[in-house]
Tab-separated table of C-alpha atoms and ligand atoms in Angstrom:
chain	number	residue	atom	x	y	z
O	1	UNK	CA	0.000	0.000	0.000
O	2	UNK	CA	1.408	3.303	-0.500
O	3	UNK	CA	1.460	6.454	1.920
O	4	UNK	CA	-1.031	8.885	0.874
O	5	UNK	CA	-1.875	12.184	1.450
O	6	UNK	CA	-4.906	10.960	3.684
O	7	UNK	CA	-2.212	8.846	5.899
O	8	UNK	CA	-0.806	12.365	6.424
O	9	UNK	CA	-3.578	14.122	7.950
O	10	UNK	CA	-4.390	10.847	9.810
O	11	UNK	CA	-0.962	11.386	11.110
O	12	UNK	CA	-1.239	15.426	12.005
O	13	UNK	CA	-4.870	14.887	13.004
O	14	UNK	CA	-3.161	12.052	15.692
O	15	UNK	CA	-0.434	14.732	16.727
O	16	UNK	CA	-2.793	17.436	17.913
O	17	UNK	CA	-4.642	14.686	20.035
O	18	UNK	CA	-1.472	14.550	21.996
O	19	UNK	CA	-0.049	12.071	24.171
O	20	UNK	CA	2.172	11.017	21.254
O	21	UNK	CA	5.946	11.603	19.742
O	22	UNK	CA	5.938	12.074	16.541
O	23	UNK	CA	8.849	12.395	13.615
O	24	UNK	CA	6.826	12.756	10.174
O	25	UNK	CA	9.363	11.228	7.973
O	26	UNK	CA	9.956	12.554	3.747
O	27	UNK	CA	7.023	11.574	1.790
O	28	UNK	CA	8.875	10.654	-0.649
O	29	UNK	CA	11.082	8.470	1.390
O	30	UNK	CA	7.797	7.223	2.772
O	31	UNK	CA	6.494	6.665	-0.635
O	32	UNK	CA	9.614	4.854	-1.834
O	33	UNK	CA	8.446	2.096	0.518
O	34	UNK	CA	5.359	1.391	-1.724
O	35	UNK	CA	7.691	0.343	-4.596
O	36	UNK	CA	9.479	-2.998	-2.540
O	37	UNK	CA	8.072	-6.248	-4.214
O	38	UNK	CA	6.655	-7.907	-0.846
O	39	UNK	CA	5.060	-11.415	-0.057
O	40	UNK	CA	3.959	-9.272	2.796
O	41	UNK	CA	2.682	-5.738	2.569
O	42	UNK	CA	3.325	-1.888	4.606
O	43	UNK	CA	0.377	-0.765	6.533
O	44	UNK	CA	-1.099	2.628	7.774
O	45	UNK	CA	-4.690	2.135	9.467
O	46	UNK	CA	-2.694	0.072	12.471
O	47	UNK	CA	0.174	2.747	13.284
O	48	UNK	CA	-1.308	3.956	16.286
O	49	UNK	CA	-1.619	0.584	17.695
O	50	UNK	CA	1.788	0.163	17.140
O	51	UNK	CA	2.702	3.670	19.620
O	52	UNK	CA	1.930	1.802	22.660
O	53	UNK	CA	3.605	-1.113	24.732
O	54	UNK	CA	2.281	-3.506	27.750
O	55	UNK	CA	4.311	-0.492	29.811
O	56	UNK	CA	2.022	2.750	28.299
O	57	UNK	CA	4.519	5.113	29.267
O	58	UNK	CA	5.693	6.301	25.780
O	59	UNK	CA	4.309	6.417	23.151
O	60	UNK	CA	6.006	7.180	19.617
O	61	UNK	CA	4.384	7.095	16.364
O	62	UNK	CA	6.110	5.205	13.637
O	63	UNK	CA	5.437	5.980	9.843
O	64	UNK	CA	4.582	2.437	8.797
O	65	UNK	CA	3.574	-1.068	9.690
O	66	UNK	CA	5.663	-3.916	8.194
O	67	UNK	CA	3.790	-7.411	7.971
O	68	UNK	CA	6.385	-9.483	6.985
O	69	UNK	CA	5.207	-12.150	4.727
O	70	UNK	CA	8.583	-14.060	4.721
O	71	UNK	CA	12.147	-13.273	5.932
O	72	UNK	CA	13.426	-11.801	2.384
O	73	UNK	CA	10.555	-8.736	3.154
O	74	UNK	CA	12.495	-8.293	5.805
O	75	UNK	CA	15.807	-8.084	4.628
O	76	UNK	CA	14.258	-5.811	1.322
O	77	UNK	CA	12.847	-3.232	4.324
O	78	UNK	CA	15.984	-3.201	6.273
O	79	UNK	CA	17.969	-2.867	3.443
O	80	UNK	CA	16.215	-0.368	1.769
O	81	UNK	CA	16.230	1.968	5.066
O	82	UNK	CA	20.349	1.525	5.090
O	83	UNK	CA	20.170	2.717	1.385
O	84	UNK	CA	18.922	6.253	2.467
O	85	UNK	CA	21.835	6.587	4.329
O	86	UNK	CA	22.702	7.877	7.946
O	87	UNK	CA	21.198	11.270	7.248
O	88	UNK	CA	17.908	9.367	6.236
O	89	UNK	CA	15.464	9.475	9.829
O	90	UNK	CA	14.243	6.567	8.946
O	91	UNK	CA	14.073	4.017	11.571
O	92	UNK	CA	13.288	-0.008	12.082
O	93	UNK	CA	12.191	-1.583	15.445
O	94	UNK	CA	11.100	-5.256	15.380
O	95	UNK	CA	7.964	-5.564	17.737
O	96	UNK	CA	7.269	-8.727	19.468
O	97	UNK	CA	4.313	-8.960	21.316
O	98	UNK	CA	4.823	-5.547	22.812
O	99	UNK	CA	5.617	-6.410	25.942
O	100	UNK	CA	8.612	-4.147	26.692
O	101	UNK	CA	7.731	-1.415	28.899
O	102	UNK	CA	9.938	1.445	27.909
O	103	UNK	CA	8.642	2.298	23.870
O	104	UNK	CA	11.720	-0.707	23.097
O	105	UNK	CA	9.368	-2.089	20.557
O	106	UNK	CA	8.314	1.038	18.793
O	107	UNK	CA	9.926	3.514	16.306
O	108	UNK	CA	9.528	7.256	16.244
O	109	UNK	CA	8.545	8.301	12.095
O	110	UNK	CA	10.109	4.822	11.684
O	111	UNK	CA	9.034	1.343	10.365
O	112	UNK	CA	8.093	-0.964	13.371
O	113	UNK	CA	8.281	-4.693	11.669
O	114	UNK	CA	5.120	-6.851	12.719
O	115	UNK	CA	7.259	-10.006	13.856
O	116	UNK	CA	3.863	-12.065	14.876
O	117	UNK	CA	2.952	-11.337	10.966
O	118	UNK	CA	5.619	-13.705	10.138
O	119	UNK	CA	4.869	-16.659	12.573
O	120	UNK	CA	4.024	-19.342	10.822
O	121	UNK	CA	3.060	-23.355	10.971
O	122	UNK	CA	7.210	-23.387	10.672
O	123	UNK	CA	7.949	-24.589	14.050
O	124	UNK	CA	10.546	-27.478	13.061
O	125	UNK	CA	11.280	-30.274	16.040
O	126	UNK	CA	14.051	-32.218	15.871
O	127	UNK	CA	14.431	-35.269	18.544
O	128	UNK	CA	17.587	-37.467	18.836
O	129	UNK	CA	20.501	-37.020	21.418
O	130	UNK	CA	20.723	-33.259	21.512
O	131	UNK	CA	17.429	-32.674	20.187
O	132	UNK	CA	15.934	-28.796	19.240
O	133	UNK	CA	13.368	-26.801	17.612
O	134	UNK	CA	13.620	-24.111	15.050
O	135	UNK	CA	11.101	-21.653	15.724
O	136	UNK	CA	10.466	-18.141	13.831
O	137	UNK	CA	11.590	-14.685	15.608
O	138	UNK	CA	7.644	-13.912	15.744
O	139	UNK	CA	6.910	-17.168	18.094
O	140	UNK	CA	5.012	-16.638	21.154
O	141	UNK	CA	6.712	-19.100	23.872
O	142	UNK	CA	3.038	-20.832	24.688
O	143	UNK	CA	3.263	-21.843	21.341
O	144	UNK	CA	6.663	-23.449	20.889
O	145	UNK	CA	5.356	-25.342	24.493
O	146	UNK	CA	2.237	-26.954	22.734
O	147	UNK	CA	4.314	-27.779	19.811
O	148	UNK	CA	7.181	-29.424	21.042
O	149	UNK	CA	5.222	-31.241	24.128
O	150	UNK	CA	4.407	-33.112	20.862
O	151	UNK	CA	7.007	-35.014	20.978
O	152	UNK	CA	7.755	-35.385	24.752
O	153	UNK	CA	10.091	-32.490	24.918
O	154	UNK	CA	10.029	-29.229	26.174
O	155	UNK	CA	12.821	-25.750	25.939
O	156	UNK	CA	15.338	-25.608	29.144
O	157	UNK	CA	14.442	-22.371	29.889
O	158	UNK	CA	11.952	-20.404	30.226
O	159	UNK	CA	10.318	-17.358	31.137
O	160	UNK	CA	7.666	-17.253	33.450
O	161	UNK	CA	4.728	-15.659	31.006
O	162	UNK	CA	4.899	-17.698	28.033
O	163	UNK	CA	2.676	-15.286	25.990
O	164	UNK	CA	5.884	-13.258	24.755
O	165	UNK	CA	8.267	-13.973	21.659
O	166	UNK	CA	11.052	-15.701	21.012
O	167	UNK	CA	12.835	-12.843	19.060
O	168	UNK	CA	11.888	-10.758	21.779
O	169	UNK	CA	12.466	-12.180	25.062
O	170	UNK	CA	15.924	-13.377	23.413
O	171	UNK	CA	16.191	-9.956	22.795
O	172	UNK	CA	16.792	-9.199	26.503
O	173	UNK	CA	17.576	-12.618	28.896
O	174	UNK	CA	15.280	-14.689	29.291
O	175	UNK	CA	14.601	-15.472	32.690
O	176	UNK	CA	12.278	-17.970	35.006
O	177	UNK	CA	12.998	-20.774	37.917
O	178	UNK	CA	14.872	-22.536	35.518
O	179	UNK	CA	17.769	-20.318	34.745
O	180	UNK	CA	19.754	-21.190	37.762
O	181	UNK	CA	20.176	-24.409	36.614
O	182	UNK	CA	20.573	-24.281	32.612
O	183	UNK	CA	21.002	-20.483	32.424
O	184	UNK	CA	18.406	-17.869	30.999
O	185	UNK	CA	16.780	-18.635	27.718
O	186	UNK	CA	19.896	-16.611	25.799
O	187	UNK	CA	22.023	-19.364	26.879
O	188	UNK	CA	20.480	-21.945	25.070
O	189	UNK	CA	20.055	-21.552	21.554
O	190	UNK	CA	22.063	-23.270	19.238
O	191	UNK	CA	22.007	-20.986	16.409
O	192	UNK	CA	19.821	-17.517	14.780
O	193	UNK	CA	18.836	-16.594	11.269
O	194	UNK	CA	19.323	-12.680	11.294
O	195	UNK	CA	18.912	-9.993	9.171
O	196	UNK	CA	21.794	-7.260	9.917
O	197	UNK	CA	21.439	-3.365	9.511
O	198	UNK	CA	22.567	-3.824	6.263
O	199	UNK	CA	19.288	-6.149	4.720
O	200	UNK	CA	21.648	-9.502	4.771
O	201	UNK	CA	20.087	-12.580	6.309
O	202	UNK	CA	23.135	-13.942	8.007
O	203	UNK	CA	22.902	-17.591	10.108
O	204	UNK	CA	25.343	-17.096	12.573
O	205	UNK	CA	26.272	-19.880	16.050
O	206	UNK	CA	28.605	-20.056	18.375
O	207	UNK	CA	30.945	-21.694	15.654
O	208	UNK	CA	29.706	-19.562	12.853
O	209	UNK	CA	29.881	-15.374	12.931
O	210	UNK	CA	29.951	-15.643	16.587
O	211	UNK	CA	30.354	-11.829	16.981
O	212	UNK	CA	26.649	-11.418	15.297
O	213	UNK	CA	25.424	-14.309	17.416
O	214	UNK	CA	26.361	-13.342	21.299
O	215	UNK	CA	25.647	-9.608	20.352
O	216	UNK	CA	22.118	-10.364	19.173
O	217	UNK	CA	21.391	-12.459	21.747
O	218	UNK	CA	20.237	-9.631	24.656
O	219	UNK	CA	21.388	-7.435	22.197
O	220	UNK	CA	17.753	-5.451	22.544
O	221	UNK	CA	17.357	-5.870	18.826
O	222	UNK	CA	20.365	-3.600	17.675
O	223	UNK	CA	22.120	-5.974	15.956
O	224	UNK	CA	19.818	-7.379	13.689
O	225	UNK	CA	16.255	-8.846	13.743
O	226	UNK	CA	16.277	-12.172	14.387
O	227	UNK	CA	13.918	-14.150	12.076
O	228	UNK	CA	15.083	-17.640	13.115
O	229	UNK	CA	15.523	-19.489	16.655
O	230	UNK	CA	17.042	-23.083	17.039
O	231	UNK	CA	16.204	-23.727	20.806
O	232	UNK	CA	17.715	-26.512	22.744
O	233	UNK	CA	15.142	-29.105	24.484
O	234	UNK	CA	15.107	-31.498	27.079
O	235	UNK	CA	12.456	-34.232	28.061
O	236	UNK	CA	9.704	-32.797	29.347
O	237	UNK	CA	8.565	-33.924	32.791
O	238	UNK	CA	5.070	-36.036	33.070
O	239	UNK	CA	4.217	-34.799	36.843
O	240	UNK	CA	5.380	-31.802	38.653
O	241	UNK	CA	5.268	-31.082	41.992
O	242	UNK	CA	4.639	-27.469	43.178
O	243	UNK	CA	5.383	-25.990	46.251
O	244	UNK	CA	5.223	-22.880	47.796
O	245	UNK	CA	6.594	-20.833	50.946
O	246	UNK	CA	5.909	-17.600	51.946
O	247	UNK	CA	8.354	-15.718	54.181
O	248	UNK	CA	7.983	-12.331	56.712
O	249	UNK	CA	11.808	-12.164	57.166
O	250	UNK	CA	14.062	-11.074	54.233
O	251	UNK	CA	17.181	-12.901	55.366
O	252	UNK	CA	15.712	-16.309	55.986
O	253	UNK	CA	14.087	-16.217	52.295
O	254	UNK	CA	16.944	-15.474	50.720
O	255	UNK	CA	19.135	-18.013	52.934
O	256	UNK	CA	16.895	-20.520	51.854
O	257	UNK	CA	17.006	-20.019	47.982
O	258	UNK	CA	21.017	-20.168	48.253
O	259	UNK	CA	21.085	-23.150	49.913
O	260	UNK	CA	18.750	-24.232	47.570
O	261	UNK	CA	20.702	-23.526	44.627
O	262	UNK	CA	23.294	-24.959	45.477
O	263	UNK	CA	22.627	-28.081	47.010
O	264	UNK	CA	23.396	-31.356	44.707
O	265	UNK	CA	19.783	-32.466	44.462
O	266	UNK	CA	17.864	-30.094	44.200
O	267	UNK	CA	14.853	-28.778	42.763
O	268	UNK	CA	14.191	-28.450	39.110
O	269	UNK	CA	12.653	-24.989	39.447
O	270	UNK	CA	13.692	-22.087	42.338
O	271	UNK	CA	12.527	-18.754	41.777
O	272	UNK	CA	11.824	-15.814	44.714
O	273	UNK	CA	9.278	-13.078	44.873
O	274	UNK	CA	8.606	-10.214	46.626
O	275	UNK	CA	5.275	-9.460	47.218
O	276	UNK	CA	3.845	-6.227	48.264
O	277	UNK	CA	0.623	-6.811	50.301
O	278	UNK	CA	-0.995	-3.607	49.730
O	279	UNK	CA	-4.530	-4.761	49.421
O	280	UNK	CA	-3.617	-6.961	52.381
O	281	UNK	CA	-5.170	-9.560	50.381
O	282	UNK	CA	-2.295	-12.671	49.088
O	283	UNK	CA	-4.606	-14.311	46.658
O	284	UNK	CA	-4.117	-10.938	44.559
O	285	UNK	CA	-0.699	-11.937	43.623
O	286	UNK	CA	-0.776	-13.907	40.188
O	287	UNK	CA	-3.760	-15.924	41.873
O	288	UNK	CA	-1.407	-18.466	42.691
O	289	UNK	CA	-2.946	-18.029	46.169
O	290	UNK	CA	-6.481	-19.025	46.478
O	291	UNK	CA	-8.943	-18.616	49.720
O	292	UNK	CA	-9.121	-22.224	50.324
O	293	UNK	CA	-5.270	-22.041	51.459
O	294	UNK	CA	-4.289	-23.111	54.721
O	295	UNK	CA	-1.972	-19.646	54.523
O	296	UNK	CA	-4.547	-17.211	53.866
O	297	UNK	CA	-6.265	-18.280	57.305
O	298	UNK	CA	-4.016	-17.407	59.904
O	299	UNK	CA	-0.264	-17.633	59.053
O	300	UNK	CA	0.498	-14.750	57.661
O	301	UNK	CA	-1.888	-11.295	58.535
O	302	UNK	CA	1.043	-8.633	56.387
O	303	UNK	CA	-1.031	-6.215	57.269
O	304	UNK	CA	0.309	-4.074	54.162
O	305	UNK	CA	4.275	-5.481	54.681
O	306	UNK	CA	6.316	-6.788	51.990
O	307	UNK	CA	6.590	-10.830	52.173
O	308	UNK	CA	8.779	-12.863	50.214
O	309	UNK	CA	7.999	-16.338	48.219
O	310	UNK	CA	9.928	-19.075	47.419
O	311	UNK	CA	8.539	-21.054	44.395
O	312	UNK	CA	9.783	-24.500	43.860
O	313	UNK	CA	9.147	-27.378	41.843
O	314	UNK	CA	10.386	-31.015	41.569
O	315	UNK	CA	9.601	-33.115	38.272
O	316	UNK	CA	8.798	-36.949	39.005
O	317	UNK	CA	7.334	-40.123	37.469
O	318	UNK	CA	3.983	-41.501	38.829
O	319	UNK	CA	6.377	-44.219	40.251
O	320	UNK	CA	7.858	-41.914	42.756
O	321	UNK	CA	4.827	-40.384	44.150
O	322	UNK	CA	5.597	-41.892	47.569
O	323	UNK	CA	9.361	-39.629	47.643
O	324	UNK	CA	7.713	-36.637	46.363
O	325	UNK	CA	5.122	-37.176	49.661
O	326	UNK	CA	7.985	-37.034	51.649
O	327	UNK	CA	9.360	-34.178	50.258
O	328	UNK	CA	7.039	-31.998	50.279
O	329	UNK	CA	6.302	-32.810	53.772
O	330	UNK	CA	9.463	-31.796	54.981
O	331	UNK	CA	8.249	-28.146	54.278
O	332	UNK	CA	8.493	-25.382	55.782
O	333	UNK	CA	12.320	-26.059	54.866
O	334	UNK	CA	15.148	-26.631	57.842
O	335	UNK	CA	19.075	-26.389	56.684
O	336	UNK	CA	19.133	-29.725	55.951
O	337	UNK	CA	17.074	-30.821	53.727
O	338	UNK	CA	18.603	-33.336	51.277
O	339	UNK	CA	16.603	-34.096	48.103
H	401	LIG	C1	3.390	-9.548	31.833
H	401	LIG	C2	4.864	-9.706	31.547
H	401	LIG	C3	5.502	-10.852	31.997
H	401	LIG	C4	6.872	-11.015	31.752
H	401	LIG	N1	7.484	-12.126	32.233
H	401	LIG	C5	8.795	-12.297	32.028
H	401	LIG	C6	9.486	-13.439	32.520
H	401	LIG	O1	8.905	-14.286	33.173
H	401	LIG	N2	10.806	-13.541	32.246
H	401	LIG	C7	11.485	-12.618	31.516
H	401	LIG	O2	12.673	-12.779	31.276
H	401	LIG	N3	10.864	-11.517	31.038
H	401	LIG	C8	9.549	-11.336	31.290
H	401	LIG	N4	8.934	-10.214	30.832
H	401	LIG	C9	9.742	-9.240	30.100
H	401	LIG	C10	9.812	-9.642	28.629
H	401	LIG	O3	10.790	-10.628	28.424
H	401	LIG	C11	10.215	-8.458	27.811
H	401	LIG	O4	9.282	-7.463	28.080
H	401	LIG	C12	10.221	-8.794	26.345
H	401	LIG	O5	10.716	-7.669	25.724
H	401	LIG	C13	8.842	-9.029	25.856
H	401	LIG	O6	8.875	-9.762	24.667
H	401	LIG	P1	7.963	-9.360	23.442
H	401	LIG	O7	7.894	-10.565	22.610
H	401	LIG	O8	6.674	-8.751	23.852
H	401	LIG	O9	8.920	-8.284	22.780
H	401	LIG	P2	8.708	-6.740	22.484
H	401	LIG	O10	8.332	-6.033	23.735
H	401	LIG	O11	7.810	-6.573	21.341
H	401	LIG	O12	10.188	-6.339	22.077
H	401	LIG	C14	11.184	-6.246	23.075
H	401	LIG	C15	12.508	-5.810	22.493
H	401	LIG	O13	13.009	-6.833	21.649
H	401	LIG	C16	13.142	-6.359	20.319
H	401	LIG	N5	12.687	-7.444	19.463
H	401	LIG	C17	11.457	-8.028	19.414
H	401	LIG	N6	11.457	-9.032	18.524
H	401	LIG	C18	12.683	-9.083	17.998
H	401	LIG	C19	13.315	-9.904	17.024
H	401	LIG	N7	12.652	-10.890	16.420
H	401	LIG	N8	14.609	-9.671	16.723
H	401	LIG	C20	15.292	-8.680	17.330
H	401	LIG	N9	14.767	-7.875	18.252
H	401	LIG	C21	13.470	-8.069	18.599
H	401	LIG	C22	12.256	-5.130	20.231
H	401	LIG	O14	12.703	-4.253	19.228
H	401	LIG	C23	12.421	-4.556	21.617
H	401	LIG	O15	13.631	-3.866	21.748
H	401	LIG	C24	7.584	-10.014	31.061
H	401	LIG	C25	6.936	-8.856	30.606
H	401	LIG	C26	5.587	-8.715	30.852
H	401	LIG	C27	4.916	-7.463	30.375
């Protein structure tokens, strides 16, 4: 579709509303968008959609709306914005699910690049010894989940929310109860498809342009959009047990997770919270807490304090049922608990 002069006004009309940064960009640089041969196409109506993030404290407008139709409409985009120049204003911000709190996903008079446009049926598992899945930049986590429990496996690491991307949250870390054990999700990838600053699609590993590949991983997409994932699996568990334990007193919480961490046998999952009690009401935190706890009766009246929460979990077979009794009995922790 190309800019018109109605997308202008749309544009002006949007600035004297307020509330939004704005850089109108050259028409004709605009316009020179319009004449990229695209599987996918530019669009206008959805720009102001694109000015806000799950944070909704900035808000910039961009020019345009890329919905990538394959990873070559990328690489035309981005390589068409270098081709202006450095005096061109034109900017290029991949956009996830638009999660990032800050405007991170969003580009001031600039193209943001629709990176849920491209997702695809293209999520590739591969089982075997060191078994992995390729999965596109535009991915939501959930989705890779569902897709690779397919087959009995499941990503190391996760993040907690699963409804974010995979270009995205590799993008920044990464991080959930699992990282302490394999690392944050940027530690386990085996290898991106990118496309630089310059509009080349470049596959790049820790063997293979590993400059490109440890800078765009948390590189907050400015080295490259990444188009490609191959994640590293593991068996995923059948059972789970889940276990929580809420704390009044700072140092014994975080005594606890340490020795946690590092004991030998531990659990499969530690993460910590902090949660502020301002409604004085626990169940409001993730609704992980429900009335019917034991908890909510008596143990623990915050009366508006900050508490702390461990969150564990231990993956078993039905077979071991009986150990993972005894186990979770032995809660609220001592020092000694051996796993
Ligand atoms: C409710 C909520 C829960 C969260 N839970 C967790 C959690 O458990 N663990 C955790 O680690 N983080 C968590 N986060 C933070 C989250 O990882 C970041 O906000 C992440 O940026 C969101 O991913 P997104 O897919 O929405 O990306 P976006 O917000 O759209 O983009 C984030 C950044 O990555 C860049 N980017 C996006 N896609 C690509 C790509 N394909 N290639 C290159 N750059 C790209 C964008 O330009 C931007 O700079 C959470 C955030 C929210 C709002």
């Amino acid at each position: 579709m190309k800019p018109s002069l109605e997308h202008f006004f749309k544009l002006l009309l949007l600035l004297a509303l307020g509330g939004v940064t704005m850089h109108v960009p050259d028409a004709n640089v605009l316009s020179s968008l319009g004449a990229l041969h695209l599987d996918g196409h530019f669009s206008f109506h959805d720009v102001p959609a694109m000015a806000r993030d799950f944070g909704n404290r900035c808000s910039f407008l961009p020019a345009a709306v890329l919905h990538p139709g394959s990873v070559s409409d990328i690489a035309a985009t981005v390589g068409h914005v270098f081709s202006l120049g450095e005096r061109s204003p034109l900017t290029v911000a991949a956009r996830g699910h638009g999660h990032s709190l800050m405007g991170q996903s969003q580009a001031a008079g600039g193209i943001v690049v629709r990176m849920e446009s491209l997702r695809s049926d293209t999520l590739h598992v591969h089982d075997g010894m060191s078994p992995f899945v390729d999965a596109p930049g535009g991915e939501l986590w959930i989705n890779v989940l569902h897709e690779t429990l397919k087959y009995g496996l499941a990503p190391k690491s996760w993040t907690d929310y699963l409804h974010l991307t995979v270009g995205g949250t590799l993008s920044n870390a990464g991080v959930s109860g699992q990282a302490f054990r394999h690392g944050p999700q940027v530690s386990n990838v085996n290898q991106l498809e990118i496309v630089t600053g310059r509009g080349d699609v470049v596959t790049c590993s820790p063997e293979e342009n590993t400059d490109l590949f440890y800078a765009a991983l948390g590189g907050l997409g400015q080295f490259g959009i990444i188009t490609r994932a191959r994640i590293a699996l593991e068996p995923a568990p059948k059972m789970v047990r889940w276990i929580r334990v809420l704390y009044s007193d700072f140092a014994g919480f975080t005594e606890d997770q340490e020795m946690l961490i590092m004991a030998e046998n531990t659990f499969d999952y530690i993460e910590g919270f902090v949660i502020i009690n301002r409604t004085g009401i626990l169940n409001n935190w993730r609704t992980s807490f429900k009335p019917q706890d034991p908890v909510q009766a008596s143990h623990f009246q915050s009366d508006g304090r900050v508490l702390y929460c461990l969150e564990l979990t231990k993956n078993f077979n039905s077979d071991d049922t009986d150990i993972m009794e005894q186990v979770s009995s032995s809660f609220p922790l001592d020092r000694d608990v051996d796993m």
